[in-house]
Short mmCIF file of C-alpha atoms in Angstrom, two decimals:
data_model
loop_
_atom_site.label_atom_id
_atom_site.label_comp_id
_atom_site.label_asym_id
_atom_site.label_seq_id
_atom_site.Cartn_x
_atom_site.Cartn_y
_atom_site.Cartn_z
CA SER A 1 0.00 0.00 0.00
CA SER A 2 0.94 3.64 -0.24
CA VAL A 3 1.24 3.84 3.55
CA ALA A 4 3.77 1.03 3.49
CA ARG A 5 5.82 2.84 0.86
CA ARG A 6 5.79 6.02 2.91
CA THR A 7 6.88 4.12 6.02
CA PHE A 8 9.92 2.78 4.19
CA ALA A 9 10.86 6.18 2.85
CA ALA A 10 10.55 7.75 6.28
CA SER A 11 12.63 5.01 7.85
CA SER A 12 15.44 5.58 5.38
CA SER A 13 15.52 9.34 5.51
CA SER A 14 15.05 9.80 9.24
CA SER A 15 17.78 7.46 10.45
CA SER A 16 21.37 8.51 10.97
CA SER A 17 23.51 9.21 7.94
CA SER A 18 25.89 6.53 9.18
CA ASP A 19 23.29 3.87 8.45
CA ALA A 20 24.94 2.37 5.41
CA LEU A 21 21.93 0.58 3.99
CA ARG A 22 19.32 2.54 2.09
CA MET A 23 16.30 1.54 0.07
CA SER A 24 14.86 3.47 -2.84
CA SER A 25 11.92 2.80 -5.12
CA GLY A 26 13.01 1.61 -8.54
CA GLU A 27 9.83 1.30 -10.63
CA GLU A 28 8.37 3.78 -13.08
CA GLU A 29 6.77 6.81 -11.75
CA GLU A 30 7.23 5.91 -8.09
CA SER A 31 11.00 6.32 -8.11
CA SER A 32 12.17 8.93 -5.65
CA SER A 33 15.80 8.19 -4.98
CA SER A 34 17.61 10.59 -7.22
CA SER A 35 17.94 13.97 -8.77
CA VAL A 36 17.10 12.38 -12.13
CA VAL A 37 13.85 10.72 -11.23
CA GLU A 38 10.56 12.45 -12.05
CA GLU A 39 9.25 14.73 -9.35
CA SER A 40 6.26 16.99 -8.86
CA ASP A 41 8.13 20.21 -8.07
CA THR A 42 11.60 21.64 -7.76
CA GLU A 43 11.53 21.52 -3.95
CA PHE A 44 11.62 17.70 -3.99
CA LYS A 45 14.53 16.33 -1.96
CA SER A 46 16.24 13.17 -3.13
CA ALA A 47 16.92 10.54 -0.46
CA ALA A 48 20.13 9.51 -2.21
CA THR A 49 21.32 13.10 -2.58
CA GLU A 50 20.56 13.89 1.06
CA TRP A 51 22.38 10.77 2.22
CA ALA A 52 25.39 11.57 0.05
CA ALA A 53 25.49 15.12 1.42
CA ASN A 54 25.41 13.83 5.00
CA GLN A 55 28.17 11.34 4.22
CA LYS A 56 30.29 14.14 2.78
CA LYS A 57 29.67 16.30 5.85
CA GLU A 58 30.71 13.49 8.19
CA LEU A 59 33.84 12.80 6.20
CA SER A 60 34.87 16.46 6.05
CA SER A 61 34.47 16.83 9.81
CA SER A 62 36.54 13.74 10.53
CA SER A 63 39.82 14.41 12.29
CA SER A 64 41.54 11.55 10.50
CA SER A 65 43.77 12.60 7.61
CA THR A 66 43.90 9.06 6.20
CA THR A 67 40.20 8.50 5.57
CA LYS A 68 39.95 5.59 3.16
CA LYS A 69 38.00 5.77 -0.06
CA LYS A 70 34.37 4.82 0.43
CA LYS A 71 32.75 1.97 -1.50
CA TYR A 72 29.04 2.14 -2.39
CA VAL A 73 26.89 -0.33 -4.31
CA VAL A 74 23.61 0.47 -6.07
CA VAL A 75 21.37 -2.53 -6.78
CA GLY A 76 18.98 -1.92 -9.67
CA GLY A 77 19.37 -0.29 -13.07
CA GLY A 78 16.04 1.51 -13.38
CA TRP A 79 15.52 5.25 -12.92
CA GLY A 80 15.90 4.84 -9.15
CA GLY A 81 19.24 3.07 -9.52
CA TRP A 82 20.68 5.45 -12.09
CA GLY A 83 19.44 8.41 -10.08
CA ALA A 84 21.13 7.09 -6.94
CA ALA A 85 24.38 6.39 -8.81
CA LYS A 86 24.32 9.88 -10.31
CA SER A 87 23.74 11.49 -6.90
CA LEU A 88 26.60 9.58 -5.30
CA CYS A 89 29.02 10.24 -8.16
CA GLU A 90 28.28 13.97 -8.11
CA SER A 91 28.22 14.31 -4.30
CA GLY A 92 31.90 15.14 -3.94
CA ILE A 93 32.56 12.12 -1.72
CA ASP A 94 35.80 10.31 -2.48
CA CYS A 95 34.20 6.99 -3.35
CA ASP A 96 33.89 4.10 -5.77
CA VAL A 97 30.34 3.45 -6.97
CA THR A 98 29.19 0.14 -8.48
CA LEU A 99 25.80 -0.44 -10.08
CA ILE A 100 24.51 -4.02 -10.32
CA ASP A 101 21.58 -5.12 -12.47
CA ALA A 102 20.23 -8.36 -13.93
CA LEU A 103 19.96 -6.93 -17.46
CA PRO A 104 22.87 -8.00 -19.66
CA ASP A 105 23.67 -4.34 -20.35
CA PRO A 106 21.81 -1.86 -18.12
CA THR A 107 23.75 1.07 -19.64
CA GLY A 108 21.54 1.11 -22.74
CA SER A 109 24.52 1.01 -25.10
CA THR A 110 23.63 -2.49 -26.32
CA PRO A 111 20.15 -2.33 -27.89
CA TYR A 112 17.54 -4.85 -26.87
CA LEU A 113 16.12 -6.09 -30.17
CA SER A 114 13.17 -8.17 -31.30
CA ARG A 115 13.74 -11.31 -33.36
CA THR A 116 13.44 -9.20 -36.48
CA GLY A 117 15.95 -6.62 -35.25
CA LYS A 118 13.60 -3.87 -34.10
CA PRO A 119 14.43 -1.98 -30.86
CA VAL A 120 12.08 -2.79 -27.99
CA GLU A 121 11.74 -2.19 -24.27
CA ALA A 122 9.22 -3.12 -21.61
CA GLY A 123 6.21 -0.88 -22.07
CA THR A 124 5.99 2.54 -23.67
CA ARG A 125 6.92 5.41 -21.39
CA GLY A 126 5.36 8.82 -21.65
CA PHE A 127 7.10 11.94 -20.39
CA TRP A 128 4.72 14.37 -18.73
CA LYS A 129 5.03 18.14 -18.54
CA ASP A 130 5.88 18.06 -14.82
CA TYR A 131 9.09 16.07 -15.19
CA PRO A 132 11.66 18.76 -14.26
CA ASN A 133 14.39 16.25 -13.43
CA ILE A 134 14.20 14.66 -16.87
CA ASN A 135 14.32 18.09 -18.48
CA ARG A 136 17.31 19.04 -16.32
CA LEU A 137 19.03 15.77 -17.22
CA CYS A 138 18.72 16.60 -20.91
CA ASP A 139 20.34 19.97 -20.24
CA GLU A 140 23.20 18.40 -18.28
CA LEU A 141 23.87 15.86 -21.04
CA GLY A 142 23.67 18.47 -23.78
CA LEU A 143 20.62 16.85 -25.38
CA ASP A 144 18.18 18.95 -27.40
CA GLU A 145 14.69 18.13 -26.12
CA ASP A 146 13.28 18.67 -29.61
CA ASP A 147 15.57 15.89 -30.85
CA VAL A 148 14.77 13.58 -27.92
CA PHE A 149 10.99 13.97 -27.57
CA THR A 150 7.98 14.29 -29.81
CA PRO A 151 5.75 17.35 -29.37
CA PHE A 152 3.13 17.04 -26.62
CA THR A 153 0.31 14.92 -28.04
CA ASN A 154 -3.40 14.29 -27.63
CA SER A 155 -4.67 10.92 -26.43
CA SER A 156 -7.95 9.28 -27.45
CA PHE A 157 -10.12 6.97 -25.33
CA TYR A 158 -12.19 4.37 -27.19
CA GLY A 159 -14.92 2.01 -26.03
CA PRO A 160 -17.10 -0.51 -27.88
CA ASP A 161 -19.39 2.33 -28.98
CA GLY A 162 -16.57 4.39 -30.45
CA LEU A 163 -14.61 7.45 -29.34
CA GLU A 164 -15.38 8.37 -25.73
CA ALA A 165 -13.05 11.29 -25.04
CA THR A 166 -9.90 13.09 -26.14
CA ALA A 167 -7.25 14.32 -23.74
CA PRO A 168 -6.15 17.82 -24.81
CA VAL A 169 -2.69 19.33 -24.91
CA PHE A 170 -3.40 21.96 -22.27
CA SER A 171 -0.35 24.07 -23.08
CA GLU A 172 -1.58 24.42 -26.66
CA ALA A 173 -5.34 24.37 -26.04
CA LYS A 174 -7.73 27.01 -27.27
CA LEU A 175 -10.93 28.13 -25.63
CA PRO A 176 -13.78 25.85 -26.75
CA LYS A 177 -17.06 26.96 -28.26
CA LEU A 178 -19.67 26.40 -25.59
CA PRO A 179 -23.08 24.90 -26.49
CA PHE A 180 -24.89 27.72 -24.68
CA ASP A 181 -24.73 31.48 -25.01
CA VAL A 182 -22.28 33.26 -22.70
CA PRO A 183 -21.46 36.48 -24.60
CA PHE A 184 -18.08 37.38 -23.12
CA LEU A 185 -16.86 33.77 -23.34
CA ASN A 186 -18.11 33.16 -26.88
CA GLU A 187 -16.13 36.18 -28.03
CA LEU A 188 -12.99 34.44 -26.79
CA SER A 189 -13.64 31.14 -28.56
CA ASP A 190 -10.58 29.75 -30.37
CA ALA A 191 -8.30 32.17 -28.51
CA PRO A 192 -5.23 30.70 -26.73
CA PHE A 193 -6.35 28.99 -23.55
CA PRO A 194 -5.54 31.10 -20.46
CA THR A 195 -3.92 29.71 -17.34
CA LEU A 196 -6.70 29.22 -14.82
CA PRO A 197 -6.59 27.93 -11.24
CA SER A 198 -6.45 24.15 -11.12
CA PRO A 199 -8.79 22.30 -11.61
CA LEU A 200 -10.97 24.99 -13.24
CA GLY A 201 -8.68 25.17 -16.25
CA GLN A 202 -8.80 21.41 -16.80
CA ILE A 203 -12.60 21.34 -16.57
CA VAL A 204 -13.10 24.15 -19.09
CA ALA A 205 -10.47 22.81 -21.52
CA THR A 206 -11.93 19.30 -21.56
CA PHE A 207 -15.57 20.40 -21.73
CA PRO A 208 -16.02 19.78 -25.49
CA LEU A 209 -13.75 16.72 -25.66
CA PHE A 210 -16.10 14.10 -24.18
CA GLU A 211 -17.98 12.58 -27.10
CA ARG A 212 -20.48 10.32 -25.34
CA ILE A 213 -20.44 10.84 -21.58
CA PRO A 214 -23.30 13.23 -20.64
CA LEU A 215 -22.56 16.44 -18.78
CA SER A 216 -24.45 15.22 -15.71
CA ASP A 217 -22.11 12.24 -15.45
CA ARG A 218 -19.02 14.38 -15.93
CA ALA A 219 -20.22 16.79 -13.25
CA SER A 220 -20.09 13.98 -10.69
CA MET A 221 -16.27 14.23 -10.92
CA ALA A 222 -16.56 17.17 -8.51
CA GLY A 223 -16.92 14.68 -5.66
CA LEU A 224 -13.55 13.17 -6.44
CA LEU A 225 -11.94 16.60 -6.53
CA LEU A 226 -13.31 17.33 -3.06
CA ALA A 227 -12.01 13.98 -1.80
CA THR A 228 -8.56 14.70 -3.24
CA ILE A 229 -8.39 18.08 -1.51
CA ASP A 230 -9.53 16.53 1.78
CA CYS A 231 -7.04 13.67 1.52
CA LEU A 232 -3.87 15.31 0.25
CA GLY A 233 -4.41 18.45 2.29
CA SER A 234 -4.76 16.56 5.57
CA ASP A 235 -2.37 14.88 7.98
CA GLU A 236 -1.07 11.33 7.79
CA SER A 237 -3.89 9.86 9.88
CA VAL A 238 -6.49 11.04 7.35
CA GLN A 239 -4.38 9.78 4.47
CA SER A 240 -4.10 6.41 6.20
CA GLN A 241 -7.89 6.19 6.30
CA TYR A 242 -8.05 6.78 2.56
CA ASP A 243 -5.27 4.24 2.02
CA ARG A 244 -7.36 1.55 3.72
CA MET A 245 -10.27 2.35 1.41
CA THR A 246 -10.41 0.99 -2.15
CA ALA A 247 -10.86 3.38 -5.04
CA HIS A 248 -14.16 1.64 -5.80
CA ASP A 249 -15.44 2.47 -2.30
CA LEU A 250 -14.21 6.04 -2.74
CA PHE A 251 -16.21 6.47 -5.94
CA LEU A 252 -19.34 5.16 -4.25
CA LYS A 253 -18.86 7.34 -1.19
CA PHE A 254 -18.48 10.52 -3.24
CA ARG A 255 -21.24 9.52 -5.67
CA LEU A 256 -19.35 9.41 -8.91
CA SER A 257 -21.51 8.42 -11.84
CA PRO A 258 -21.16 4.69 -12.68
CA ARG A 259 -20.92 5.61 -16.35
CA LEU A 260 -18.10 8.10 -15.73
CA VAL A 261 -16.23 5.47 -13.71
CA GLU A 262 -16.76 2.65 -16.19
CA ASP A 263 -16.20 4.58 -19.41
CA PHE A 264 -13.41 6.97 -18.42
CA ILE A 265 -11.90 6.70 -14.92
CA LYS A 266 -11.46 2.92 -14.88
CA PRO A 267 -9.69 2.84 -18.29
CA THR A 268 -7.45 5.68 -17.11
CA LEU A 269 -6.49 3.72 -13.97
CA LEU A 270 -5.84 0.56 -15.97
CA VAL A 271 -3.43 2.55 -18.14
CA GLY A 272 -1.79 4.46 -15.29
CA LEU A 273 -1.72 1.87 -12.49
CA PHE A 274 -2.59 -1.38 -14.31
CA LYS A 275 -5.32 -2.28 -11.82
CA PRO A 276 -9.09 -1.76 -11.62
CA PRO A 277 -10.56 0.47 -8.87
CA GLU A 278 -11.52 -2.56 -6.76
CA GLU A 279 -7.83 -3.43 -6.29
CA LEU A 280 -6.37 0.04 -5.78
CA SER A 281 -5.93 2.15 -2.67
CA ALA A 282 -8.03 5.31 -2.75
CA LEU A 283 -4.97 7.28 -1.63
CA VAL A 284 -2.86 6.00 -4.51
CA VAL A 285 -5.58 6.91 -7.00
CA MET A 286 -5.85 10.44 -5.65
CA GLU A 287 -2.08 10.86 -5.71
CA LEU A 288 -2.11 9.80 -9.35
CA LEU A 289 -4.99 12.16 -10.11
CA TYR A 290 -3.26 15.05 -8.39
CA TYR A 291 0.16 14.52 -9.92
CA TYR A 292 -0.92 13.87 -13.49
CA ALA A 293 -3.98 16.09 -13.72
CA LEU A 294 -4.55 18.53 -10.87
CA ALA A 295 -1.18 19.90 -9.75
CA HIS A 296 -1.05 22.36 -12.64
CA GLN A 297 -3.31 23.09 -15.58
CA ASP A 298 -0.93 21.47 -18.07
CA SER A 299 0.17 18.54 -15.86
CA PHE A 300 -1.56 16.02 -18.15
CA ASP A 301 0.40 17.08 -21.24
CA VAL A 302 2.51 14.13 -22.39
CA ARG A 303 5.17 13.50 -25.01
CA TRP A 304 7.14 10.46 -26.13
CA ILE A 305 10.64 9.42 -27.15
CA LYS A 306 10.98 10.48 -30.78
CA ASN A 307 13.31 7.75 -32.02
CA GLY A 308 14.69 4.59 -30.46
CA THR A 309 14.11 3.76 -26.80
CA VAL A 310 14.44 5.40 -23.40
CA ALA A 311 17.51 3.26 -22.76
CA ASP A 312 19.51 4.30 -25.82
CA THR A 313 18.24 7.91 -25.83
CA LEU A 314 18.57 8.92 -22.16
CA VAL A 315 20.17 6.16 -20.09
CA ALA A 316 23.07 5.49 -22.47
CA PRO A 317 24.47 9.06 -22.48
CA LEU A 318 23.99 9.29 -18.70
CA ALA A 319 25.82 5.99 -18.15
CA GLU A 320 28.62 7.03 -20.51
CA LYS A 321 29.15 10.28 -18.61
CA LEU A 322 29.14 8.65 -15.16
CA ARG A 323 31.62 5.98 -16.26
CA ARG A 324 33.92 8.41 -18.08
CA VAL A 325 33.92 11.27 -15.57
CA TYR A 326 33.45 9.46 -12.24
CA GLY A 327 34.63 5.92 -12.91
CA LEU A 328 31.25 4.30 -12.22
CA LYS A 329 31.49 0.53 -12.49
CA VAL A 330 28.50 -1.31 -14.00
CA LEU A 331 27.97 -5.05 -13.50
CA GLY A 332 25.35 -6.25 -15.97
CA GLY A 333 23.85 -9.73 -16.08
CA SER A 334 24.36 -10.04 -12.32
CA ARG A 335 21.80 -11.04 -9.70
CA VAL A 336 22.30 -9.98 -6.10
CA GLY A 337 22.03 -12.66 -3.45
CA GLU A 338 22.92 -12.15 0.21
CA ILE A 339 23.68 -8.76 1.72
CA THR A 340 25.60 -9.03 4.99
CA LEU A 341 25.00 -6.60 7.84
CA GLU A 342 27.28 -6.02 10.82
CA LYS A 343 27.32 -3.72 13.80
CA SER A 344 29.33 -0.57 13.21
CA ARG A 345 33.08 -0.90 13.36
CA ASP A 346 33.95 1.98 15.67
CA ASP A 347 32.97 4.54 13.03
CA GLY A 348 30.87 6.77 15.23
CA SER A 349 27.51 5.29 14.24
CA ASN A 350 26.74 4.07 17.78
CA GLY A 351 26.51 0.39 17.00
CA LYS A 352 23.97 0.60 14.22
CA LEU A 353 23.84 -2.04 11.52
CA SER A 354 25.76 -1.38 8.32
CA ALA A 355 26.03 -3.33 5.09
CA THR A 356 29.54 -4.75 4.77
CA ALA A 357 29.37 -7.29 1.94
CA ILE A 358 27.16 -8.09 -1.03
CA GLU A 359 27.09 -11.42 -2.85
CA TYR A 360 26.00 -11.71 -6.47
CA LEU A 361 25.83 -14.22 -9.32
CA ASN A 362 27.73 -12.87 -12.33
CA LYS A 363 26.85 -13.37 -16.00
CA GLU A 364 29.10 -16.44 -16.19
CA GLY A 365 27.15 -18.09 -13.37
CA ASP A 366 29.88 -17.71 -10.75
CA VAL A 367 29.24 -16.35 -7.26
CA GLU A 368 31.29 -13.29 -6.37
CA THR A 369 31.38 -11.05 -3.30
CA LEU A 370 32.05 -7.35 -2.91
CA ARG A 371 33.59 -6.87 0.53
CA ASP A 372 34.35 -3.87 2.75
CA VAL A 373 31.26 -2.13 1.42
CA ASP A 374 30.33 1.16 3.11
CA GLY A 375 26.79 1.43 1.78
CA VAL A 376 24.16 -0.28 -0.35
CA ILE A 377 21.18 1.34 -2.05
CA LEU A 378 18.38 -0.99 -3.08
CA ALA A 379 16.60 0.54 -6.07
CA LEU A 380 14.36 -2.42 -6.79
CA GLY A 381 10.80 -3.26 -7.63
CA CYS A 382 8.67 -5.62 -5.55
CA ARG A 383 9.98 -8.87 -7.00
CA GLY A 384 13.60 -7.79 -6.91
CA MET A 385 13.25 -6.69 -3.30
CA GLU A 386 11.58 -9.98 -2.39
CA SER A 387 14.41 -11.96 -3.98
CA VAL A 388 17.16 -10.02 -2.21
CA VAL A 389 15.48 -10.10 1.20
CA LYS A 390 14.79 -13.85 0.91
CA SER A 391 18.49 -14.40 0.24
CA SER A 392 19.59 -12.11 3.09
CA PRO A 393 18.73 -13.30 6.63
CA ASP A 394 20.20 -10.11 8.08
CA LEU A 395 17.76 -8.01 6.05
CA ALA A 396 14.80 -10.31 6.65
CA ARG A 397 15.10 -9.74 10.40
CA LEU A 398 14.47 -6.01 9.95
CA PRO A 399 10.75 -5.09 9.70
CA VAL A 400 11.30 -2.36 7.11
CA PHE A 401 12.78 -4.86 4.66
CA SER A 402 10.51 -7.80 5.48
CA ASN A 403 7.55 -5.48 4.90
CA ALA A 404 9.04 -4.26 1.64
CA ALA A 405 9.55 -7.82 0.47
CA SER A 406 5.87 -8.61 1.11
CA LEU A 407 4.52 -5.87 -1.17
CA ARG A 408 2.66 -7.15 -4.23
CA GLY A 409 3.77 -6.27 -7.71
CA ILE A 410 1.57 -5.95 -10.79
CA ASP A 411 1.92 -8.25 -13.79
CA VAL A 412 1.63 -6.49 -17.13
CA ILE A 413 1.95 -7.90 -20.64
CA SER A 414 3.49 -5.57 -23.20
CA CYS A 415 2.61 -6.57 -26.77
CA ARG A 416 4.11 -4.88 -29.83
CA LEU A 417 2.84 -5.26 -33.38
CA TRP A 418 4.71 -4.06 -36.47
CA PHE A 419 2.63 -3.52 -39.59
CA ASP A 420 3.83 -3.62 -43.18
CA ARG A 421 2.62 -0.06 -43.76
CA LYS A 422 1.91 3.08 -41.79
CA VAL A 423 -1.57 3.19 -40.30
CA GLU A 424 -2.97 6.66 -39.74
CA THR A 425 -4.63 7.17 -36.35
CA ARG A 426 -6.62 10.05 -34.93
CA THR A 427 -4.04 10.62 -32.18
CA PRO A 428 -0.60 9.08 -31.49
CA ALA A 429 -1.67 7.55 -28.15
CA ASN A 430 -4.94 5.61 -27.90
CA VAL A 431 -6.62 3.78 -25.03
CA PHE A 432 -9.03 0.92 -25.77
CA SER A 433 -11.19 -0.51 -22.98
CA ARG A 434 -14.18 -2.76 -22.33
CA PHE A 435 -13.76 -4.72 -25.56
CA GLU A 436 -14.64 -8.40 -25.41
CA ALA A 437 -11.78 -10.84 -25.90
CA GLY A 438 -11.73 -12.94 -29.03
#
């Protein structure tokens, strides 16, 4: 649940900087361990960056003139892992950083190809307007965003009866023509869309874009907006109550129209979170709604990688820079096994547990061990975390890691079809829902 994730994050960030073991989220949009990972505003503080800064402060205040070079290991080659590696490399600490991942080449320099030689990756990742870290990464790597990304695009939602709705590009939207007479507004029709307070701007911009859902059903969305304000604007106890509630119960409680839920909200959740409302925390749904739709008027604007994949377009130049400038070591095709913890070795951390060794199976199938480790960052998804904790008795004894290992992941099938000719579509991104199989 979302509460569980927050507990883990709090446990990592609130403990002493001498705690050498850290855990960061490694999947998709939930990653929060680096200065590269997507964030909702520029005030976001990276757990990895904060830890690295504290480590640097401790080292600089040490009276010893022979402080040995630190050794850190990052487990996981997703955005969380690369973000953590980047933060450590750029922290100013005199350290060696190693990144371990099960992919044969997590650096993105070796393309992952289909049997017919076409570049593929798991899923198709959109890049939303509120991704300041990604934009900053492009600047740091000298990448032209116009070369990396497509323009922001519309998305269409289809059901068995045809087109249901179209998601606008808010930053390029124009004032719609309303079906009733409001003189001062009608005069502004087709003018550039003004920035209005959220969510008023979103409501007005999307007014003409629902093809089949009646206005009365759309108006019931107001209940969800009120719930979101109540939840995200309250303290943790209120948020915990929403976390124990399913999204389905939330929709019933705030009287959302069944048609709105079935024809629009449910397909949106299946695309964004890969689960129906009955299996999702109400808190998680409202966080998704806020981040991708309500934080700012143009939060829902999305664009895509123009050519190639995320790995060869963004990860590869980042990996090349970290290896060339900072000496980052990358171990691909390697699966982490046991992580050994020991009480502190008279380093001022007051007897707290620290990671000292990490065992892994290399690509040749041999077991190797990295010893004298000063810190480990786990940037893993649910299954990866479960595997590591099961192999590490020292970790399994700690509630924060045993709880993390018990979180459920979501199985998703990504299917790609290549046609023998270009097929014109109404919009580049299309969502199809409620179609019968077969």
